[in-house]
Short mmCIF file of C-alpha atoms in Angstrom, two decimals:
data_model
loop_
_atom_site.label_atom_id
_atom_site.label_comp_id
_atom_site.label_asym_id
_atom_site.label_seq_id
_atom_site.Cartn_x
_atom_site.Cartn_y
_atom_site.Cartn_z
CA MET A 1 -215.90 0.96 -56.53
CA ASP A 2 -219.25 2.63 -55.93
CA SER A 3 -220.50 -0.16 -53.64
CA PHE A 4 -217.35 0.23 -51.51
CA LEU A 5 -217.68 4.03 -51.34
CA LYS A 6 -221.40 3.81 -50.48
CA LYS A 7 -220.72 1.56 -47.49
CA PHE A 8 -217.62 3.20 -46.01
CA PHE A 9 -217.23 6.67 -47.59
CA PRO A 10 -220.72 7.94 -48.50
CA THR A 11 -219.67 11.62 -48.68
CA VAL A 12 -217.01 10.73 -51.27
CA TYR A 13 -219.61 8.77 -53.25
CA VAL A 14 -221.89 11.81 -53.33
CA LYS A 15 -219.09 14.18 -54.42
CA LYS A 16 -217.92 11.72 -57.07
CA HIS A 17 -221.30 11.84 -58.80
CA GLN A 18 -221.92 15.57 -58.52
CA ALA A 19 -221.76 17.05 -62.01
CA LYS A 20 -220.12 20.31 -60.91
CA ALA A 21 -217.82 18.99 -58.20
CA ASN A 22 -214.23 20.24 -58.41
CA ASN A 23 -212.20 17.70 -60.42
CA TYR A 24 -209.21 18.05 -58.10
CA CYS A 25 -211.20 17.77 -54.85
CA LYS A 26 -213.74 14.99 -55.44
CA TYR A 27 -211.77 12.48 -53.38
CA ASN A 28 -210.38 14.84 -50.74
CA ASN A 29 -211.49 12.92 -47.66
CA GLN A 30 -209.37 12.32 -44.55
CA TYR A 31 -211.00 8.96 -43.79
CA LEU A 32 -210.36 7.72 -47.32
CA GLN A 33 -206.73 8.78 -46.98
CA LEU A 34 -206.57 7.13 -43.55
CA PHE A 35 -207.76 3.86 -45.14
CA ALA A 36 -204.74 4.03 -47.47
CA SER A 37 -202.17 5.37 -45.00
CA SER A 38 -203.05 3.38 -41.84
CA LEU A 39 -201.25 0.38 -43.31
CA TYR A 40 -197.97 2.28 -43.25
CA PHE A 41 -198.42 3.67 -39.76
CA ALA A 42 -198.82 0.10 -38.49
CA ALA A 43 -195.75 -0.95 -40.48
CA ILE A 44 -193.61 1.62 -38.67
CA VAL A 45 -194.51 0.16 -35.26
CA ALA A 46 -194.22 -3.44 -36.47
CA SER A 47 -190.77 -2.86 -37.93
CA PHE A 48 -189.30 -2.37 -34.45
CA PHE A 49 -190.64 -5.70 -33.18
CA ALA A 50 -189.60 -7.34 -36.45
CA SER A 51 -186.00 -6.17 -36.00
CA VAL A 52 -185.87 -7.71 -32.50
CA ILE A 53 -187.43 -11.01 -33.62
CA SER A 54 -185.21 -11.15 -36.71
CA LYS A 55 -182.06 -10.80 -34.60
CA LYS A 56 -183.12 -13.06 -31.72
CA PHE A 57 -184.99 -15.83 -33.56
CA GLY A 58 -183.91 -15.52 -37.19
CA ARG A 59 -185.10 -14.25 -40.56
CA LYS A 60 -187.30 -17.28 -41.28
CA PRO A 61 -189.62 -16.94 -38.23
CA THR A 62 -189.94 -13.22 -38.96
CA ILE A 63 -191.25 -13.99 -42.45
CA GLN A 64 -193.65 -16.55 -40.95
CA VAL A 65 -195.07 -13.90 -38.61
CA ALA A 66 -195.51 -11.58 -41.61
CA SER A 67 -197.56 -14.20 -43.45
CA ILE A 68 -199.86 -14.77 -40.44
CA LEU A 69 -200.45 -11.01 -40.11
CA PHE A 70 -201.27 -10.80 -43.83
CA LEU A 71 -203.77 -13.65 -43.47
CA SER A 72 -205.47 -12.02 -40.49
CA GLY A 73 -205.69 -8.62 -42.17
CA ALA A 74 -207.12 -10.03 -45.40
CA VAL A 75 -209.84 -11.96 -43.56
CA LEU A 76 -210.80 -8.94 -41.44
CA ASN A 77 -210.97 -6.64 -44.47
CA ALA A 78 -213.12 -9.06 -46.43
CA ALA A 79 -215.54 -9.37 -43.50
CA ALA A 80 -215.56 -5.64 -42.61
CA GLN A 81 -218.94 -4.24 -41.56
CA ASN A 82 -217.80 -0.73 -40.68
CA LEU A 83 -214.88 1.65 -41.14
CA ALA A 84 -213.25 0.60 -37.85
CA MET A 85 -213.05 -3.05 -38.97
CA LEU A 86 -211.76 -1.97 -42.37
CA ILE A 87 -208.95 0.13 -40.90
CA ALA A 88 -208.12 -2.56 -38.31
CA GLY A 89 -207.66 -5.02 -41.16
CA ARG A 90 -205.46 -2.53 -43.00
CA MET A 91 -203.31 -2.13 -39.89
CA LEU A 92 -202.83 -5.89 -39.61
CA LEU A 93 -201.74 -5.88 -43.25
CA GLY A 94 -199.41 -3.00 -42.38
CA ALA A 95 -197.86 -5.02 -39.58
CA GLY A 96 -197.28 -7.77 -42.13
CA VAL A 97 -195.57 -5.26 -44.42
CA GLY A 98 -193.35 -4.15 -41.53
CA PHE A 99 -192.27 -7.71 -40.74
CA GLY A 100 -191.88 -8.66 -44.40
CA ASN A 101 -189.88 -5.62 -45.45
CA GLN A 102 -187.63 -6.06 -42.42
CA ALA A 103 -186.83 -9.71 -43.05
CA VAL A 104 -187.04 -10.42 -46.79
CA PRO A 105 -184.38 -8.02 -48.18
CA LEU A 106 -182.08 -9.05 -45.34
CA PHE A 107 -182.73 -12.74 -46.02
CA ILE A 108 -181.94 -12.30 -49.72
CA SER A 109 -178.77 -10.27 -49.10
CA GLU A 110 -177.43 -12.86 -46.67
CA ILE A 111 -178.00 -15.93 -48.85
CA ALA A 112 -177.02 -14.33 -52.19
CA PRO A 113 -173.53 -14.66 -53.70
CA PRO A 114 -172.00 -11.14 -54.03
CA ARG A 115 -172.05 -11.23 -57.84
CA ASN A 116 -175.81 -11.91 -57.90
CA ARG A 117 -176.93 -10.01 -54.81
CA GLY A 118 -178.25 -6.99 -56.71
CA GLY A 119 -180.29 -9.02 -59.18
CA LEU A 120 -181.74 -11.29 -56.51
CA ASN A 121 -182.78 -8.33 -54.38
CA VAL A 122 -184.42 -6.69 -57.37
CA ILE A 123 -186.47 -9.88 -57.88
CA PHE A 124 -188.03 -9.02 -54.49
CA GLN A 125 -189.22 -5.76 -56.04
CA LEU A 126 -190.26 -7.57 -59.23
CA MET A 127 -192.59 -9.81 -57.26
CA ILE A 128 -194.11 -6.73 -55.62
CA THR A 129 -194.76 -5.17 -59.02
CA PHE A 130 -196.38 -8.40 -60.24
CA GLY A 131 -198.52 -8.36 -57.12
CA VAL A 132 -199.62 -4.78 -57.82
CA LEU A 133 -200.44 -5.68 -61.43
CA ILE A 134 -202.45 -8.75 -60.40
CA ALA A 135 -204.26 -6.66 -57.76
CA ASN A 136 -205.24 -4.11 -60.43
CA ILE A 137 -206.52 -6.87 -62.71
CA ILE A 138 -208.54 -8.38 -59.84
CA ASN A 139 -209.96 -4.95 -59.00
CA TYR A 140 -211.00 -4.46 -62.61
CA GLY A 141 -212.72 -7.86 -62.67
CA THR A 142 -214.44 -7.60 -59.30
CA SER A 143 -215.65 -4.05 -59.95
CA LYS A 144 -218.36 -5.62 -62.11
CA LEU A 145 -219.58 -7.89 -59.28
CA HIS A 146 -222.17 -5.95 -57.31
CA PRO A 147 -222.50 -5.42 -54.42
CA TYR A 148 -219.71 -7.59 -52.97
CA GLY A 149 -216.93 -7.24 -55.52
CA TRP A 150 -214.85 -5.22 -53.08
CA ARG A 151 -215.01 -8.05 -50.50
CA ILE A 152 -213.61 -10.52 -53.06
CA SER A 153 -210.92 -8.02 -53.98
CA LEU A 154 -209.76 -7.35 -50.42
CA GLY A 155 -210.22 -10.97 -49.29
CA GLY A 156 -208.18 -12.20 -52.25
CA ALA A 157 -205.06 -11.21 -50.30
CA VAL A 158 -205.51 -14.52 -48.45
CA GLY A 159 -204.07 -16.30 -51.53
CA PRO A 160 -200.60 -14.71 -51.57
CA ALA A 161 -200.53 -14.75 -47.76
CA LEU A 162 -200.93 -18.55 -47.82
CA ILE A 163 -198.18 -18.85 -50.46
CA LEU A 164 -195.89 -16.76 -48.26
CA LEU A 165 -196.70 -18.91 -45.21
CA ILE A 166 -195.96 -22.18 -47.05
CA GLY A 167 -192.82 -20.73 -48.57
CA SER A 168 -191.57 -19.47 -45.20
CA ILE A 169 -191.85 -23.02 -43.84
CA ILE A 170 -189.87 -24.50 -46.75
CA ILE A 171 -186.94 -22.03 -46.90
CA VAL A 172 -183.74 -22.44 -44.88
CA GLU A 173 -182.51 -19.97 -42.30
CA THR A 174 -179.60 -17.80 -43.45
CA PRO A 175 -176.09 -18.98 -42.46
CA THR A 176 -175.35 -15.54 -40.98
CA SER A 177 -178.38 -15.69 -38.69
CA LEU A 178 -177.57 -19.25 -37.58
CA ILE A 179 -173.94 -18.40 -36.79
CA GLU A 180 -175.00 -15.16 -35.09
CA ARG A 181 -177.22 -17.21 -32.74
CA GLY A 182 -174.44 -19.70 -31.92
CA ARG A 183 -175.43 -22.53 -34.31
CA LYS A 184 -172.11 -22.62 -36.17
CA GLU A 185 -172.25 -26.20 -37.46
CA LYS A 186 -175.77 -25.69 -38.78
CA GLY A 187 -174.65 -22.42 -40.33
CA LEU A 188 -171.76 -24.14 -42.11
CA SER A 189 -173.92 -26.97 -43.45
CA THR A 190 -176.58 -24.49 -44.61
CA LEU A 191 -173.92 -22.42 -46.39
CA LYS A 192 -172.72 -25.54 -48.21
CA LYS A 193 -176.31 -26.40 -49.13
CA ILE A 194 -177.22 -23.00 -50.62
CA ARG A 195 -173.87 -22.69 -52.45
CA GLY A 196 -174.02 -26.25 -53.76
CA VAL A 197 -170.34 -26.94 -52.95
CA ASP A 198 -168.33 -28.11 -49.94
CA ASN A 199 -165.52 -25.61 -50.31
CA VAL A 200 -167.03 -22.60 -48.54
CA ASP A 201 -164.23 -22.07 -46.01
CA LYS A 202 -163.38 -18.53 -47.14
CA GLU A 203 -166.99 -17.28 -47.06
CA TYR A 204 -167.65 -19.08 -43.77
CA ALA A 205 -164.58 -17.43 -42.22
CA GLU A 206 -165.77 -14.00 -43.42
CA ILE A 207 -169.22 -14.52 -41.89
CA LEU A 208 -167.69 -15.84 -38.66
CA SER A 209 -165.39 -12.81 -38.45
CA ALA A 210 -168.30 -10.45 -39.04
CA VAL A 211 -170.37 -12.19 -36.37
CA GLU A 212 -167.54 -12.05 -33.82
CA MET A 213 -167.06 -8.36 -34.55
CA ALA A 214 -170.81 -7.76 -34.18
CA LYS A 215 -170.84 -9.43 -30.75
CA GLN A 216 -168.50 -6.75 -29.44
CA TYR A 217 -171.31 -4.24 -29.73
CA LYS A 218 -173.84 -4.76 -26.97
CA ASN A 219 -176.24 -2.02 -28.05
CA PRO A 220 -176.67 -2.01 -31.84
CA PHE A 221 -179.09 0.93 -31.81
CA ARG A 222 -176.63 3.10 -29.87
CA ASN A 223 -173.80 1.93 -32.10
CA LEU A 224 -175.90 2.81 -35.14
CA LEU A 225 -175.72 6.47 -34.10
CA SER A 226 -171.92 6.44 -33.81
CA ARG A 227 -169.87 8.57 -36.19
CA TYR A 228 -168.62 5.69 -38.35
CA ASN A 229 -172.16 4.38 -38.97
CA ARG A 230 -173.47 7.83 -39.89
CA PRO A 231 -172.80 7.61 -43.65
CA GLN A 232 -174.82 4.41 -44.10
CA LEU A 233 -177.61 5.65 -41.80
CA ILE A 234 -177.92 9.00 -43.55
CA CYS A 235 -177.81 7.52 -47.05
CA GLY A 236 -180.17 4.66 -46.17
CA SER A 237 -182.70 7.07 -44.64
CA LEU A 238 -182.46 9.55 -47.52
CA LEU A 239 -183.03 6.75 -50.03
CA GLN A 240 -186.33 5.99 -48.29
CA PHE A 241 -187.31 9.66 -48.29
CA PHE A 242 -186.42 10.07 -51.95
CA GLN A 243 -188.15 6.84 -52.97
CA GLN A 244 -191.48 8.21 -51.76
CA PHE A 245 -190.90 11.78 -52.93
CA THR A 246 -190.51 10.61 -56.51
CA GLY A 247 -194.32 10.66 -56.32
CA ILE A 248 -194.61 6.89 -56.73
CA THR A 249 -197.09 6.40 -53.90
CA ALA A 250 -199.33 9.12 -55.32
CA VAL A 251 -199.26 7.53 -58.77
CA MET A 252 -199.64 3.92 -57.56
CA PHE A 253 -202.35 4.44 -54.93
CA TYR A 254 -204.36 7.02 -56.75
CA ALA A 255 -203.90 6.24 -60.47
CA PRO A 256 -207.63 5.39 -60.84
CA VAL A 257 -208.46 8.65 -59.03
CA LEU A 258 -206.21 10.61 -61.39
CA PHE A 259 -207.83 8.98 -64.42
CA LEU A 260 -211.32 9.58 -63.04
CA THR A 261 -210.33 13.20 -62.44
CA MET A 262 -209.45 13.50 -66.14
CA GLY A 263 -212.88 12.19 -67.17
CA PHE A 264 -212.44 8.43 -67.57
CA GLY A 265 -215.34 6.29 -66.36
CA ASP A 266 -214.95 3.79 -63.49
CA ASP A 267 -214.10 0.83 -65.70
CA ALA A 268 -211.85 2.85 -67.98
CA SER A 269 -209.91 4.29 -65.03
CA LEU A 270 -209.29 0.85 -63.55
CA LEU A 271 -208.26 -0.49 -66.95
CA SER A 272 -205.89 2.45 -67.39
CA ALA A 273 -204.35 1.66 -64.01
CA VAL A 274 -203.85 -1.95 -65.17
CA MET A 275 -202.14 -0.72 -68.34
CA ALA A 276 -199.87 1.64 -66.41
CA ASN A 277 -198.89 -0.98 -63.84
CA THR A 278 -198.08 -3.53 -66.55
CA VAL A 279 -195.04 -1.38 -67.29
CA LYS A 280 -193.59 -1.74 -63.79
CA PRO A 281 -192.78 -5.47 -63.91
CA ILE A 282 -191.15 -4.97 -67.30
CA GLY A 283 -189.01 -2.16 -65.90
CA THR A 284 -188.06 -4.29 -62.90
CA VAL A 285 -186.87 -7.08 -65.21
CA VAL A 286 -184.57 -4.49 -66.81
CA ALA A 287 -183.15 -3.75 -63.34
CA ILE A 288 -182.49 -7.46 -62.72
CA LEU A 289 -180.56 -7.74 -65.99
CA VAL A 290 -178.40 -4.62 -65.59
CA VAL A 291 -178.05 -3.72 -61.89
CA ASP A 292 -174.99 -5.94 -61.35
CA ARG A 293 -173.46 -4.83 -64.67
CA VAL A 294 -173.84 -1.07 -64.87
CA GLY A 295 -174.09 -0.49 -61.11
CA ARG A 296 -176.55 1.24 -58.81
CA ARG A 297 -175.72 4.92 -59.34
CA VAL A 298 -176.11 4.94 -63.14
CA LEU A 299 -179.65 3.58 -62.84
CA LEU A 300 -180.57 6.06 -60.09
CA VAL A 301 -179.36 9.11 -62.02
CA GLU A 302 -180.84 8.08 -65.38
CA ALA A 303 -184.22 7.35 -63.81
CA ALA A 304 -184.28 10.64 -61.86
CA ILE A 305 -183.96 12.48 -65.20
CA GLN A 306 -186.61 10.29 -66.85
CA MET A 307 -189.10 10.70 -64.00
CA PHE A 308 -188.43 14.46 -63.82
CA ILE A 309 -189.40 14.84 -67.48
CA SER A 310 -192.53 12.72 -66.92
CA GLN A 311 -193.73 14.67 -63.86
CA CYS A 312 -193.16 18.06 -65.53
CA ALA A 313 -195.00 16.95 -68.68
CA ILE A 314 -197.98 15.56 -66.69
CA GLY A 315 -198.16 18.76 -64.64
CA GLY A 316 -198.01 20.86 -67.80
CA ILE A 317 -200.83 18.98 -69.54
CA LEU A 318 -203.11 19.11 -66.49
CA ALA A 319 -202.35 22.81 -65.90
CA ALA A 320 -203.32 23.63 -69.46
CA HIS A 321 -206.28 21.30 -69.99
CA LEU A 322 -207.83 20.20 -66.65
CA LYS A 323 -209.85 22.92 -64.98
CA ALA A 324 -212.26 22.63 -62.04
CA THR A 325 -215.20 21.01 -63.83
CA ASN A 326 -214.19 20.14 -67.40
CA ILE A 327 -212.98 16.85 -68.95
CA VAL A 328 -209.49 16.56 -70.43
CA PRO A 329 -209.54 15.99 -74.24
CA LYS A 330 -209.05 12.32 -75.06
CA HIS A 331 -205.68 12.64 -76.81
CA TYR A 332 -204.22 14.53 -73.85
CA SER A 333 -205.60 11.88 -71.46
CA ILE A 334 -203.84 9.19 -73.49
CA ALA A 335 -200.63 11.25 -73.35
CA VAL A 336 -200.89 11.38 -69.54
CA ILE A 337 -201.26 7.58 -69.40
CA CYS A 338 -198.14 7.21 -71.58
CA LEU A 339 -196.20 9.64 -69.35
CA ILE A 340 -197.26 7.72 -66.23
CA CYS A 341 -196.00 4.54 -67.91
CA LEU A 342 -192.68 6.28 -68.64
CA PHE A 343 -192.51 7.40 -65.01
CA LEU A 344 -193.31 3.91 -63.66
CA ALA A 345 -190.71 2.28 -65.92
CA GLY A 346 -187.99 4.60 -64.63
CA PHE A 347 -188.97 3.99 -61.02
CA ALA A 348 -189.15 0.23 -61.56
CA TRP A 349 -185.54 -0.11 -62.69
CA SER A 350 -184.08 2.32 -60.16
CA TRP A 351 -185.42 3.99 -57.03
CA GLY A 352 -187.99 1.25 -56.41
CA PRO A 353 -185.78 -1.83 -56.08
CA LEU A 354 -182.53 -0.02 -55.28
CA GLY A 355 -184.17 1.84 -52.41
CA TRP A 356 -184.38 -1.58 -50.71
CA LEU A 357 -181.24 -3.16 -52.12
CA ILE A 358 -178.68 -0.53 -51.11
CA PRO A 359 -179.61 -0.29 -47.38
CA SER A 360 -179.75 -4.10 -47.11
CA GLU A 361 -176.17 -4.48 -48.40
CA THR A 362 -174.32 -1.49 -46.91
CA PHE A 363 -174.57 -1.91 -43.13
CA PRO A 364 -172.07 -4.03 -41.15
CA LEU A 365 -173.51 -7.05 -39.36
CA GLU A 366 -173.35 -5.47 -35.90
CA THR A 367 -175.95 -2.88 -36.91
CA ARG A 368 -177.64 -4.58 -39.87
CA SER A 369 -180.90 -5.64 -38.23
CA SER A 370 -181.39 -2.39 -36.27
CA ALA A 371 -180.38 -0.34 -39.34
CA LEU A 372 -182.96 -2.07 -41.49
CA PHE A 373 -185.56 -1.27 -38.83
CA ILE A 374 -184.65 2.41 -39.16
CA THR A 375 -184.70 2.40 -42.97
CA VAL A 376 -187.93 0.38 -43.21
CA SER A 377 -189.55 2.68 -40.65
CA MET A 378 -188.41 5.75 -42.56
CA ASN A 379 -189.90 4.33 -45.76
CA MET A 380 -193.20 3.57 -44.05
CA LEU A 381 -193.24 7.02 -42.41
CA PHE A 382 -192.81 8.88 -45.70
CA THR A 383 -195.28 6.58 -47.45
CA PHE A 384 -197.76 7.31 -44.65
CA ILE A 385 -197.24 11.06 -45.08
CA ILE A 386 -197.76 10.96 -48.85
CA ALA A 387 -200.73 8.56 -48.68
CA GLN A 388 -202.41 10.63 -45.96
CA SER A 389 -201.86 13.99 -47.66
CA PHE A 390 -201.88 13.43 -51.44
CA LEU A 391 -205.60 13.91 -52.10
CA THR A 392 -205.59 17.07 -49.98
CA MET A 393 -202.47 18.32 -51.78
CA LEU A 394 -204.09 17.53 -55.14
CA CYS A 395 -207.15 19.54 -54.11
CA HIS A 396 -205.13 22.62 -53.08
CA MET A 397 -202.10 22.46 -55.39
CA ARG A 398 -203.90 21.02 -58.42
CA SER A 399 -201.43 20.34 -61.23
CA GLY A 400 -198.67 21.95 -59.14
CA ILE A 401 -198.39 18.69 -57.18
CA PHE A 402 -196.47 17.16 -60.09
CA PHE A 403 -193.98 20.04 -60.17
CA PHE A 404 -193.55 19.56 -56.41
CA PHE A 405 -192.39 15.98 -56.99
CA ALA A 406 -190.27 17.10 -59.98
CA PHE A 407 -188.28 19.39 -57.68
CA TRP A 408 -187.38 16.48 -55.42
CA LEU A 409 -186.31 14.41 -58.43
CA VAL A 410 -183.64 17.04 -59.16
CA VAL A 411 -182.43 16.86 -55.55
CA MET A 412 -182.26 13.05 -55.52
CA GLY A 413 -180.41 12.94 -58.84
CA LEU A 414 -177.70 15.21 -57.39
CA PHE A 415 -177.63 13.07 -54.25
CA ALA A 416 -176.98 9.92 -56.29
CA ILE A 417 -174.20 11.61 -58.26
CA PHE A 418 -172.27 13.18 -55.39
CA MET A 419 -173.19 11.42 -52.12
CA LEU A 420 -173.81 7.74 -52.85
CA PRO A 421 -170.90 5.29 -53.23
CA GLU A 422 -171.14 2.47 -55.76
CA THR A 423 -171.74 -0.94 -54.12
CA LYS A 424 -171.81 -3.17 -57.21
CA GLY A 425 -169.99 -6.50 -56.77
CA ILE A 426 -168.61 -5.75 -53.29
CA PRO A 427 -169.04 -8.57 -50.70
CA ILE A 428 -171.51 -7.47 -48.06
CA ASP A 429 -169.00 -7.78 -45.20
CA GLU A 430 -166.33 -5.73 -47.06
CA MET A 431 -168.59 -2.79 -47.84
CA ILE A 432 -167.02 -0.34 -45.38
CA ASP A 433 -163.46 -0.89 -46.58
CA ARG A 434 -164.20 -0.96 -50.29
CA ALA A 435 -167.06 1.54 -50.65
CA TRP A 436 -167.50 3.97 -47.76
CA LYS A 437 -163.81 4.49 -46.94
CA LYS A 438 -163.10 5.41 -50.56
CA HIS A 439 -165.90 7.95 -50.94
CA TRP A 440 -164.69 11.55 -51.21
CA PHE A 441 -167.03 12.83 -48.48
CA TRP A 442 -167.96 9.91 -46.24
CA LYS A 443 -164.40 8.64 -45.71
CA ARG A 444 -163.83 11.27 -43.01
CA TYR A 445 -166.41 9.49 -40.85
CA LEU A 446 -164.65 6.12 -41.04
CA LYS A 447 -161.41 7.06 -39.24
CA ASP A 448 -163.01 6.08 -35.92
CA TYR A 449 -164.00 2.71 -37.35
CA ASP A 450 -160.39 1.46 -37.53
CA ALA A 451 -159.63 3.08 -34.18
CA GLY A 452 -162.56 1.28 -32.62
CA LYS A 453 -161.44 -2.06 -34.02
CA GLY A 454 -157.88 -1.45 -32.86
CA GLN A 455 -159.02 -0.60 -29.36
CA GLN A 456 -161.10 -3.77 -29.24
CA GLU A 457 -158.08 -5.83 -30.35
CA LEU A 458 -156.01 -4.35 -27.51
CA GLN A 459 -158.76 -5.25 -25.05
CA ASP A 460 -158.85 -8.80 -26.37
CA LYS A 461 -155.08 -9.47 -26.12
CA PRO A 462 -154.97 -10.10 -22.33
CA LEU A 463 -157.88 -12.51 -22.73
CA GLU A 464 -156.05 -14.34 -25.53
CA LYS A 465 -152.91 -14.54 -23.40
CA SER A 466 -154.79 -16.00 -20.43
CA ILE A 467 -156.40 -18.62 -22.71
CA GLU A 468 -152.95 -19.63 -23.99
#
């Protein structure tokens, strides 16, 4: 919005309205990129504290902290008088993202029945896509309210933050977290409540066994680096890298910038962003319906091909028709919007939700909280890198930026085919035995896992004998 740029980024405002400014470089401003990326830098730091709080106090309080941070950040952004206040508010929002992304996927995975775990986790991503769509609609509406439309837009985040706070008070703590913190009776009654039946003995025994095994490991972060946790750690981290190097952050954050670059006006660019982001919730609904039927890998591979085609086609159109100071012909601009929609649909039913689902369901309990800290931090780190560098890359690489992301889509498609085990329908506490041990490559790392358990059993036998 012009009123927003005038107040916080005046040099960008001037370049935006220069008739002969380079189309690819109008928005190349480090402070503008810092405004976008600072959120993710804060999320990296917050994720560590969130992992400790989640393990020590539970998933529910961690979500409550996230909601308070969101509230604080939204208020500070709405009241911002200078760039420092604006970025401080963004960093508070980032801390909320760190706490939320640490606790929510874990919460869902631990309360979900195995047969529905994939779909329920994808609903987490669906709500995010709805949030993005609503944010775009609000931006479009408030862009017409001068000069304070941007304050309403940024301050509007108070609404969902309050919903999250109220919801985090209403929800129950997960049975796994309760049992892990010694509240076994409460854990059992909560398990009965969320399952709606009294006969939960088998699942309760599995959780209890996993908790007892987890207690044997005094340092989960050190244990996370052990050989038999390497497959999950490597795959979980690579999923976060690949999720961002699809180019999703570039498309989502800077869709209005891309459309403005092609010659759309302010209102038209925001409306185009609304249209493009309407596709994402629809694609996420597709993921909910099929993820527990066709599996994770099929969706990942299909979408990598779909997004590769989209990125190459966008890059080709811009290379041919968008020069330094011209406007892209209207029919080609419409084609780019359609290709972005195709790209977003593929991401929405694959690398978006599954990038969070797979790490949340593959780690054993003894490393689950610390592992999610690592994977969330990796995601935030790569999002920070893309958000901080995209406008500069667009300025220097021009249309080549889309071929850059297309290259990584080839790599991640091959990764999904050859290196990622299928996790569909496997109980979360049986993942090592039924997924990782059967993978052609990763199974070599799991030999020590059985040896470690056997050694622990030998250590426990004298204790058992003395108790008898």
